[in-house]
CSV table of C-alpha atoms in Angstrom, one decimal:
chain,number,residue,atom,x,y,z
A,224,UNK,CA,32.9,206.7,-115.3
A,225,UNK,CA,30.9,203.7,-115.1
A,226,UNK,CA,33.0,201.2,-116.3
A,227,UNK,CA,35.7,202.4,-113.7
A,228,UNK,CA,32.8,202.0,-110.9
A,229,UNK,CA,32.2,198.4,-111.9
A,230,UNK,CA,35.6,197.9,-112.0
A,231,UNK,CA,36.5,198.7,-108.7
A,232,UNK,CA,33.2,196.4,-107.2
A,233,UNK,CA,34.5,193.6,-109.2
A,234,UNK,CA,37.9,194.1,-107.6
A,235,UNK,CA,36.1,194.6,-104.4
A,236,UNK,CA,33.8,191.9,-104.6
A,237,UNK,CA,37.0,189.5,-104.9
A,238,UNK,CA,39.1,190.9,-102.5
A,239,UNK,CA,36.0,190.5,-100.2
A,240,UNK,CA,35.2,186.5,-101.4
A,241,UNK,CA,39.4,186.0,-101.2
A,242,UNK,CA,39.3,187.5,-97.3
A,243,UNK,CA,36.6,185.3,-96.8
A,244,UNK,CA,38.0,182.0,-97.7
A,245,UNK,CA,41.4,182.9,-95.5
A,246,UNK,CA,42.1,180.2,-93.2
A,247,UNK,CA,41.0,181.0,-89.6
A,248,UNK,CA,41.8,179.1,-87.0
A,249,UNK,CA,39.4,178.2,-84.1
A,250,UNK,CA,40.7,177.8,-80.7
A,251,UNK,CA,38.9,176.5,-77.6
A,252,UNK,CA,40.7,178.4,-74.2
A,253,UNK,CA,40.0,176.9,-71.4
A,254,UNK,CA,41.1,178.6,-68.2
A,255,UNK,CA,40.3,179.5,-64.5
A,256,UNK,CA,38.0,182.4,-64.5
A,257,UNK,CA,40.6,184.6,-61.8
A,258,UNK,CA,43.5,184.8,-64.1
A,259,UNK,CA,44.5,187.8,-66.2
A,260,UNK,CA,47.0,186.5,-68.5
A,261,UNK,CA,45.2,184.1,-69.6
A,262,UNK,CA,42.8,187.2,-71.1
A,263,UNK,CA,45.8,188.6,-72.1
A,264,UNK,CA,46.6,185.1,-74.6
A,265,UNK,CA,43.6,184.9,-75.9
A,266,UNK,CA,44.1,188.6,-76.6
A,267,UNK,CA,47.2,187.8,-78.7
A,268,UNK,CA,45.8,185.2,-80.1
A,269,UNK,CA,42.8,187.1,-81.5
A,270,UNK,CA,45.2,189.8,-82.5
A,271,UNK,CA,47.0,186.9,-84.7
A,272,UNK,CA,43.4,186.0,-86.5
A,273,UNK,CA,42.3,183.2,-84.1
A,274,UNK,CA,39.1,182.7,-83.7
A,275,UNK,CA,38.4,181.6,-79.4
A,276,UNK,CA,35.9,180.3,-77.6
A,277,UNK,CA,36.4,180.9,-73.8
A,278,UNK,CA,35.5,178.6,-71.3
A,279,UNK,CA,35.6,179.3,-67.5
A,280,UNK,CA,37.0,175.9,-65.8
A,281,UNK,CA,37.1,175.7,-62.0
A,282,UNK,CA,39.2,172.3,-62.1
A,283,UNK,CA,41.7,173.2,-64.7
A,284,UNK,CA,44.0,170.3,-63.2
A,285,UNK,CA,40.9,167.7,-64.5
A,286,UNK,CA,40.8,169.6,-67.5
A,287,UNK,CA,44.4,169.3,-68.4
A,288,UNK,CA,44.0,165.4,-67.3
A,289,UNK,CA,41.5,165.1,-69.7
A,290,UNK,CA,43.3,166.9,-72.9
A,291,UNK,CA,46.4,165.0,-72.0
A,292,UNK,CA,48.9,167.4,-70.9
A,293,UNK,CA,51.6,166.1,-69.4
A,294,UNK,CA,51.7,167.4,-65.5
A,295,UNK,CA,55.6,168.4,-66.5
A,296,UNK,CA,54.4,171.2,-68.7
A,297,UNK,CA,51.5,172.6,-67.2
A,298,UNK,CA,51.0,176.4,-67.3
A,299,UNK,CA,47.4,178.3,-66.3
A,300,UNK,CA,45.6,178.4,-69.2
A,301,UNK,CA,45.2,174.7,-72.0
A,302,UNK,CA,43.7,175.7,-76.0
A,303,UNK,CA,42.4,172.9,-78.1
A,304,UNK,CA,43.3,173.6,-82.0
A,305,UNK,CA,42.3,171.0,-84.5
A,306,UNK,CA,42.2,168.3,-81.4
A,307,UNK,CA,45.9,168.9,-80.2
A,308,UNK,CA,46.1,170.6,-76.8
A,309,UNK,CA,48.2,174.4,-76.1
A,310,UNK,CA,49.7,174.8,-73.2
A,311,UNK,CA,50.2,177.8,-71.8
A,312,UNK,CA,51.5,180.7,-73.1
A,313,UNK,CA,52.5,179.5,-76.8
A,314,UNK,CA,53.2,182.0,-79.3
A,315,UNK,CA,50.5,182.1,-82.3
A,316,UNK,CA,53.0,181.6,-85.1
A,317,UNK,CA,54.0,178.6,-83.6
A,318,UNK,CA,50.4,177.3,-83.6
A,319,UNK,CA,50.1,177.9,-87.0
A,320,UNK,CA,53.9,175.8,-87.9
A,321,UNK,CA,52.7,173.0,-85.3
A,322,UNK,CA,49.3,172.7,-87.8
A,323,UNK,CA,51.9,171.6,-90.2
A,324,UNK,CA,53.1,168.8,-88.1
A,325,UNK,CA,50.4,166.2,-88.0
A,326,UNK,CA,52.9,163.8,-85.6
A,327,UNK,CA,52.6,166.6,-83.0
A,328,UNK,CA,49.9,166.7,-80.8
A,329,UNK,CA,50.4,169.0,-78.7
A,330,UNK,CA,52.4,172.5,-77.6
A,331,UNK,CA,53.5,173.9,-74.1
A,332,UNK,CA,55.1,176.5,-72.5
A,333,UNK,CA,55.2,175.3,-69.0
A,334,UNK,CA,55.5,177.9,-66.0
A,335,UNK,CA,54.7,181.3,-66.8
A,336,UNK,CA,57.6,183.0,-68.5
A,337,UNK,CA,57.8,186.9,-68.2
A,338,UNK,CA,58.2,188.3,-72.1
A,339,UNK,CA,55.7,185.3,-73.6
A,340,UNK,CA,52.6,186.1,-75.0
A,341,UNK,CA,49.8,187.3,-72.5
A,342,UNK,CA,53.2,187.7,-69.9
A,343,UNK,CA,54.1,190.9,-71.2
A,344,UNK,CA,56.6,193.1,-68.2
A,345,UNK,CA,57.8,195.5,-69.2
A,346,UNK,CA,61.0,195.4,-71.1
A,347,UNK,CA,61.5,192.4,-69.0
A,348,UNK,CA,61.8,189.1,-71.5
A,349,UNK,CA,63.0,185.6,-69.9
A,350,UNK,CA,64.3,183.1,-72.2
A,351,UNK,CA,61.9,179.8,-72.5
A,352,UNK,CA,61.2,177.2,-75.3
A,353,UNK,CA,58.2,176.2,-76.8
A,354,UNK,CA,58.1,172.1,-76.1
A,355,UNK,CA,56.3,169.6,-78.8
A,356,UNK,CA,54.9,166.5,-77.7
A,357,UNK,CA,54.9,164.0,-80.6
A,358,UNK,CA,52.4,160.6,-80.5
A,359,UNK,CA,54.7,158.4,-78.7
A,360,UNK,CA,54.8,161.2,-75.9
A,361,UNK,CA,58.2,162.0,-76.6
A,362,UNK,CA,59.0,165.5,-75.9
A,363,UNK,CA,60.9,167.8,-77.8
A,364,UNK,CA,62.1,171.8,-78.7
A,365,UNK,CA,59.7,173.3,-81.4
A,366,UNK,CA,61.3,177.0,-80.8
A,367,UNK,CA,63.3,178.7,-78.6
A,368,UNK,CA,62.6,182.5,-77.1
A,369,UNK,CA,64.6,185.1,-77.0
């Protein structure tokens, strides 16, 4: 019986160092402390393994000034991951692809589409695309919803 006990530490012991070592991605929020969907994307993105640091911004227009989002694609809520700004309500998996990308600096969903992360109504789900912004500033698809 004993051997079987170690066994199973061993196994749980690695599992536990291989968890460990999983990339997790850190992402600073920064948002108008009024708004509720803005909780609602940083719950999706915590849902998705992101790690968030919330910050309560009173001037999110000088915030998004300062991150260099382009006034075009603003949305509430702005998430800095790795340096490149999030605008909006962007789905997590396309966080993770854009980390991929190192000519992209940045993500937005501008407005606030019903059916995108943090927008959830219902069955309700508006079509909207998920823009890149390379580092010439030239703007393009990344992904398309529904």
């Amino acid at each position: 019986m004993k051997p079987l006990v170690a066994s199973i530490a061993l196994t749980a012991s690695l599992l536990g160092s291989t968890l460990q070592a999983a990339d997790v991605v850190t992402i600073d929020v920064y948002r108008d402390p009024s708004c509720g969907c803005c909780e609602a994307w940083i719950e999706h993105l915590q849902g998705n393994g992101f790690s968030v640091t919330d910050h309560l911004e009173k001037n999110m227009t000088e915030v998004k000034r300062q991150l260099g989002v382009p006034q075009e694609l603003a949305s509430c809520h702005t998430g800095v991951v790795e340096g490149r700004f999030i605008e909006g309500h962007v789905p997590a998996a396309d966080i993770l692809n854009m980390r991929k990308q190192p000519s992209i600096i940045g993500l937005a969903v501008p407005g606030m589409p019903a059916g995108s992360p943090g927008m959830e109504m219902g069955d309700r789900t508006d079509a909207y695309q998920v823009i890149s912004v390379d580092q010439e500033n030239t703007t393009s698809v990344f992904n398309s919803y529904p």
